[in-house]
DNA sequence: GCCGTTGTTGCAAAAAGTTGCATCACGGCA
DNA sequence: TGCCGTGATGCAACTTTTTGCAACAACGGC
């Protein structure tokens, strides 16, 4: 959808290679934007062709060479303009909610298991987010402007995580009664 | 991703035509699954070909005929099995969060506007969800099993909405200080 | 020197989703 | 009678994303 901008945003602070970007997309940026390495490499070449990124090859000791990309002036300008354009949201599609529509006595147990597992996952991610917040964003009001934005994106992830945990608890407690009745 | 199952789930209670389904996907089911009518019509034909749906033409007065689809036994069985398979989540991709990473003195105002607009939208949807909850799910504990699942899916939407409103307030209050400093 | 492992980049086919338009039936109305 | 609006279904081209795999460099061990 806006993979190009997600990549360019990642390059705001530092030049990165495809593999470094791919790793980034599993951490910070990946908190709210996901992309496979195949997607990233392809997009990088497109962006370089458009003149929004420049590339240079960097020798590495012990590893194959990497191709490091950086924003050009045109790239920065296009990104800055993009902010004023229309904003799209691609709402979550969660098969778990779909499964809930198919709840019955036979599969409650399985679905409870899935919710429990998911709760665990989300909790782990939440710990990670909160560690980052404690480490870098202790006093949001005093942050430089751009970092306030980054902080708010992180906060959004934290809010969502907490909300999800609360929902899990509600769901598990409601479904516990179903399981009992079944037994 | 699992459009087939989303459609079949919609057909659990009642047989529907393509256009009726498309309307559904903007309401109840659409709260957590979106699909265009083109996607739906295509998928319906695929599912009918697989033997999971049956179709019949229904004459309508004042409108062109519609083709109504219903679950076959094979369809119901495949759906019931699907519940035990792996669950995928397609996390939200929200360009607004991406834009926040690009926050600066120049665009704060615009971004504040976007957040405000989004807050409004979400609030409207939330009213809708809550109306449904009051109307149909007043006493969750006493619902039949399957409806408990549907209720929980709705609850998930409500939680998310409330969380988002809270986040907006936090964001707007933090960004207000930036705007002031700018002025 | 060969072999497996890891890291980096890449290709290609398939699936999923989007966009824009086309068709056709019906009714209302000028 | 001709024309327009609406509702229902559908086609085709395109873009985006996913899946699975390939090439190749370096290093470590043997």
GROMACS .gro file of C-alpha atoms in nm, chain B residues 31-182:
model
  152
  214UNK     CA    1  -1.645  -0.511   1.119
  215UNK     CA    2  -1.342  -0.734   1.090
  216UNK     CA    3  -1.339  -0.854   0.732
  217UNK     CA    4  -1.363  -0.647   0.416
  218UNK     CA    5  -1.423  -0.753   0.060
  219UNK     CA    6  -1.536  -0.578  -0.255
  220UNK     CA    7  -1.830  -0.709  -0.452
  221UNK     CA    8  -1.597  -0.819  -0.731
  222UNK     CA    9  -1.406  -1.036  -0.492
  223UNK     CA   10  -1.725  -1.181  -0.350
  224UNK     CA   11  -1.886  -1.272  -0.682
  225UNK     CA   12  -1.570  -1.439  -0.798
  226UNK     CA   13  -1.525  -1.635  -0.480
  227UNK     CA   14  -1.889  -1.743  -0.481
  228UNK     CA   15  -1.846  -1.903  -0.821
  229UNK     CA   16  -1.529  -2.076  -0.706
  230UNK     CA   17  -1.701  -2.214  -0.398
  231UNK     CA   18  -1.999  -2.332  -0.598
  232UNK     CA   19  -1.761  -2.508  -0.838
  233UNK     CA   20  -1.597  -2.682  -0.543
  234UNK     CA   21  -1.934  -2.806  -0.427
  235UNK     CA   22  -1.932  -2.611  -0.104
  236UNK     CA   23  -2.220  -2.387  -0.209
  237UNK     CA   24  -2.531  -2.444  -0.411
  238UNK     CA   25  -2.693  -2.172  -0.616
  239UNK     CA   26  -3.046  -2.100  -0.724
  240UNK     CA   27  -3.190  -1.813  -0.919
  241UNK     CA   28  -3.461  -1.610  -0.749
  242UNK     CA   29  -3.701  -1.383  -0.933
  243UNK     CA   30  -3.756  -1.042  -0.783
  244UNK     CA   31  -4.029  -0.798  -0.864
  245UNK     CA   32  -3.896  -0.462  -0.969
  246UNK     CA   33  -3.534  -0.577  -0.972
  247UNK     CA   34  -3.325  -0.810  -1.182
  248UNK     CA   35  -3.308  -1.171  -1.067
  249UNK     CA   36  -3.057  -1.259  -0.804
  250UNK     CA   37  -2.854  -1.573  -0.753
  251UNK     CA   38  -2.885  -1.701  -0.400
  252UNK     CA   39  -2.616  -1.923  -0.255
  253UNK     CA   40  -2.645  -2.166   0.033
  254UNK     CA   41  -2.402  -2.392   0.216
  255UNK     CA   42  -2.398  -2.755   0.113
  256UNK     CA   43  -2.324  -3.029   0.362
  257UNK     CA   44  -1.972  -3.048   0.222
  258UNK     CA   45  -1.941  -2.673   0.273
  259UNK     CA   46  -2.045  -2.694   0.634
  260UNK     CA   47  -1.804  -2.978   0.697
  261UNK     CA   48  -1.513  -2.798   0.536
  262UNK     CA   49  -1.587  -2.487   0.739
  263UNK     CA   50  -1.608  -2.685   1.061
  264UNK     CA   51  -1.272  -2.844   0.986
  265UNK     CA   52  -1.113  -2.513   0.894
  266UNK     CA   53  -1.157  -2.397   1.252
  267UNK     CA   54  -0.891  -2.646   1.362
  268UNK     CA   55  -0.637  -2.532   1.105
  269UNK     CA   56  -0.370  -2.264   1.146
  270UNK     CA   57  -0.487  -1.911   1.220
  271UNK     CA   58  -0.344  -1.618   1.033
  272UNK     CA   59  -0.359  -1.255   1.131
  273UNK     CA   60  -0.298  -0.982   0.886
  274UNK     CA   61  -0.198  -0.697   1.113
  275UNK     CA   62  -0.325  -0.351   1.039
  276UNK     CA   63  -0.128  -0.130   0.809
  277UNK     CA   64  -0.213   0.224   0.902
  278UNK     CA   65  -0.055   0.500   0.702
  279UNK     CA   66  -0.131   0.741   0.984
  280UNK     CA   67   0.128   0.575   1.206
  281UNK     CA   68   0.375   0.589   0.921
  282UNK     CA   69   0.305   0.958   0.885
  283UNK     CA   70   0.373   1.005   1.253
  284UNK     CA   71   0.726   0.884   1.193
  285UNK     CA   72   0.760   1.180   0.959
  286UNK     CA   73   0.630   1.435   1.204
  287UNK     CA   74   0.785   1.780   1.197
  288UNK     CA   75   0.698   2.141   1.274
  289UNK     CA   76   0.558   2.195   0.927
  290UNK     CA   77   0.317   1.907   0.916
  291UNK     CA   78   0.201   1.880   1.279
  292UNK     CA   79  -0.105   2.080   1.202
  293UNK     CA   80  -0.205   1.856   0.917
  294UNK     CA   81  -0.146   1.541   1.116
  295UNK     CA   82  -0.346   1.674   1.408
  296UNK     CA   83  -0.626   1.728   1.161
  297UNK     CA   84  -0.605   1.374   1.040
  298UNK     CA   85  -0.609   1.233   1.390
  299UNK     CA   86  -0.911   1.444   1.475
  300UNK     CA   87  -1.096   1.326   1.167
  301UNK     CA   88  -1.012   0.967   1.238
  302UNK     CA   89  -1.128   1.001   1.596
  303UNK     CA   90  -1.462   1.115   1.466
  304UNK     CA   91  -1.496   0.820   1.230
  305UNK     CA   92  -1.406   0.568   1.494
  306UNK     CA   93  -1.648   0.724   1.738
  307UNK     CA   94  -1.932   0.685   1.490
  308UNK     CA   95  -1.851   0.322   1.430
  309UNK     CA   96  -1.830   0.269   1.803
  310UNK     CA   97  -2.181   0.406   1.851
  311UNK     CA   98  -2.299   0.157   1.595
  312UNK     CA   99  -2.125  -0.135   1.764
  313UNK     CA  100  -2.259  -0.035   2.100
  314UNK     CA  101  -2.610  -0.004   1.968
  315UNK     CA  102  -2.585  -0.358   1.837
  316UNK     CA  103  -2.453  -0.479   2.168
  317UNK     CA  104  -2.734  -0.317   2.364
  318UNK     CA  105  -2.990  -0.449   2.121
  319UNK     CA  106  -2.880  -0.810   2.088
  320UNK     CA  107  -2.624  -0.895   2.349
  321UNK     CA  108  -2.749  -0.753   2.671
  322UNK     CA  109  -2.677  -1.060   2.878
  323UNK     CA  110  -2.385  -1.244   2.717
  324UNK     CA  111  -2.372  -1.522   2.973
  325UNK     CA  112  -2.717  -1.646   2.875
  326UNK     CA  113  -2.655  -1.653   2.499
  327UNK     CA  114  -2.645  -1.979   2.303
  328UNK     CA  115  -2.289  -2.094   2.241
  329UNK     CA  116  -2.243  -1.973   1.885
  330UNK     CA  117  -2.381  -1.631   1.968
  331UNK     CA  118  -2.128  -1.601   2.246
  332UNK     CA  119  -1.863  -1.622   1.977
  333UNK     CA  120  -2.031  -1.355   1.769
  334UNK     CA  121  -2.063  -1.140   2.079
  335UNK     CA  122  -1.693  -1.173   2.152
  336UNK     CA  123  -1.603  -1.069   1.800
  337UNK     CA  124  -1.819  -0.761   1.846
  338UNK     CA  125  -1.659  -0.694   2.182
  339UNK     CA  126  -1.321  -0.706   2.016
  340UNK     CA  127  -1.429  -0.429   1.783
  341UNK     CA  128  -1.561  -0.223   2.072
  342UNK     CA  129  -1.243  -0.266   2.273
  343UNK     CA  130  -1.036  -0.162   1.977
  344UNK     CA  131  -1.246   0.143   1.916
  345UNK     CA  132  -1.227   0.256   2.276
  346UNK     CA  133  -0.855   0.200   2.281
  347UNK     CA  134  -0.818   0.408   1.970
  348UNK     CA  135  -1.015   0.696   2.115
  349UNK     CA  136  -0.793   0.695   2.422
  350UNK     CA  137  -0.485   0.694   2.202
  351UNK     CA  138  -0.618   0.986   1.998
  352UNK     CA  139  -0.664   1.190   2.312
  353UNK     CA  140  -0.313   1.117   2.425
  354UNK     CA  141  -0.175   1.200   2.082
  355UNK     CA  142  -0.371   1.520   2.048
  356UNK     CA  143  -0.265   1.644   2.386
  357UNK     CA  144   0.102   1.573   2.318
  358UNK     CA  145   0.088   1.734   1.976
  359UNK     CA  146  -0.094   2.041   2.107
  360UNK     CA  147   0.226   2.139   2.284
  361UNK     CA  148   0.418   2.115   1.958
  362UNK     CA  149   0.172   2.337   1.776
  363UNK     CA  150   0.188   2.597   2.048
  364UNK     CA  151   0.564   2.603   2.046
  365UNK     CA  152   0.552   2.647   1.672
   0.00000   0.00000   0.00000
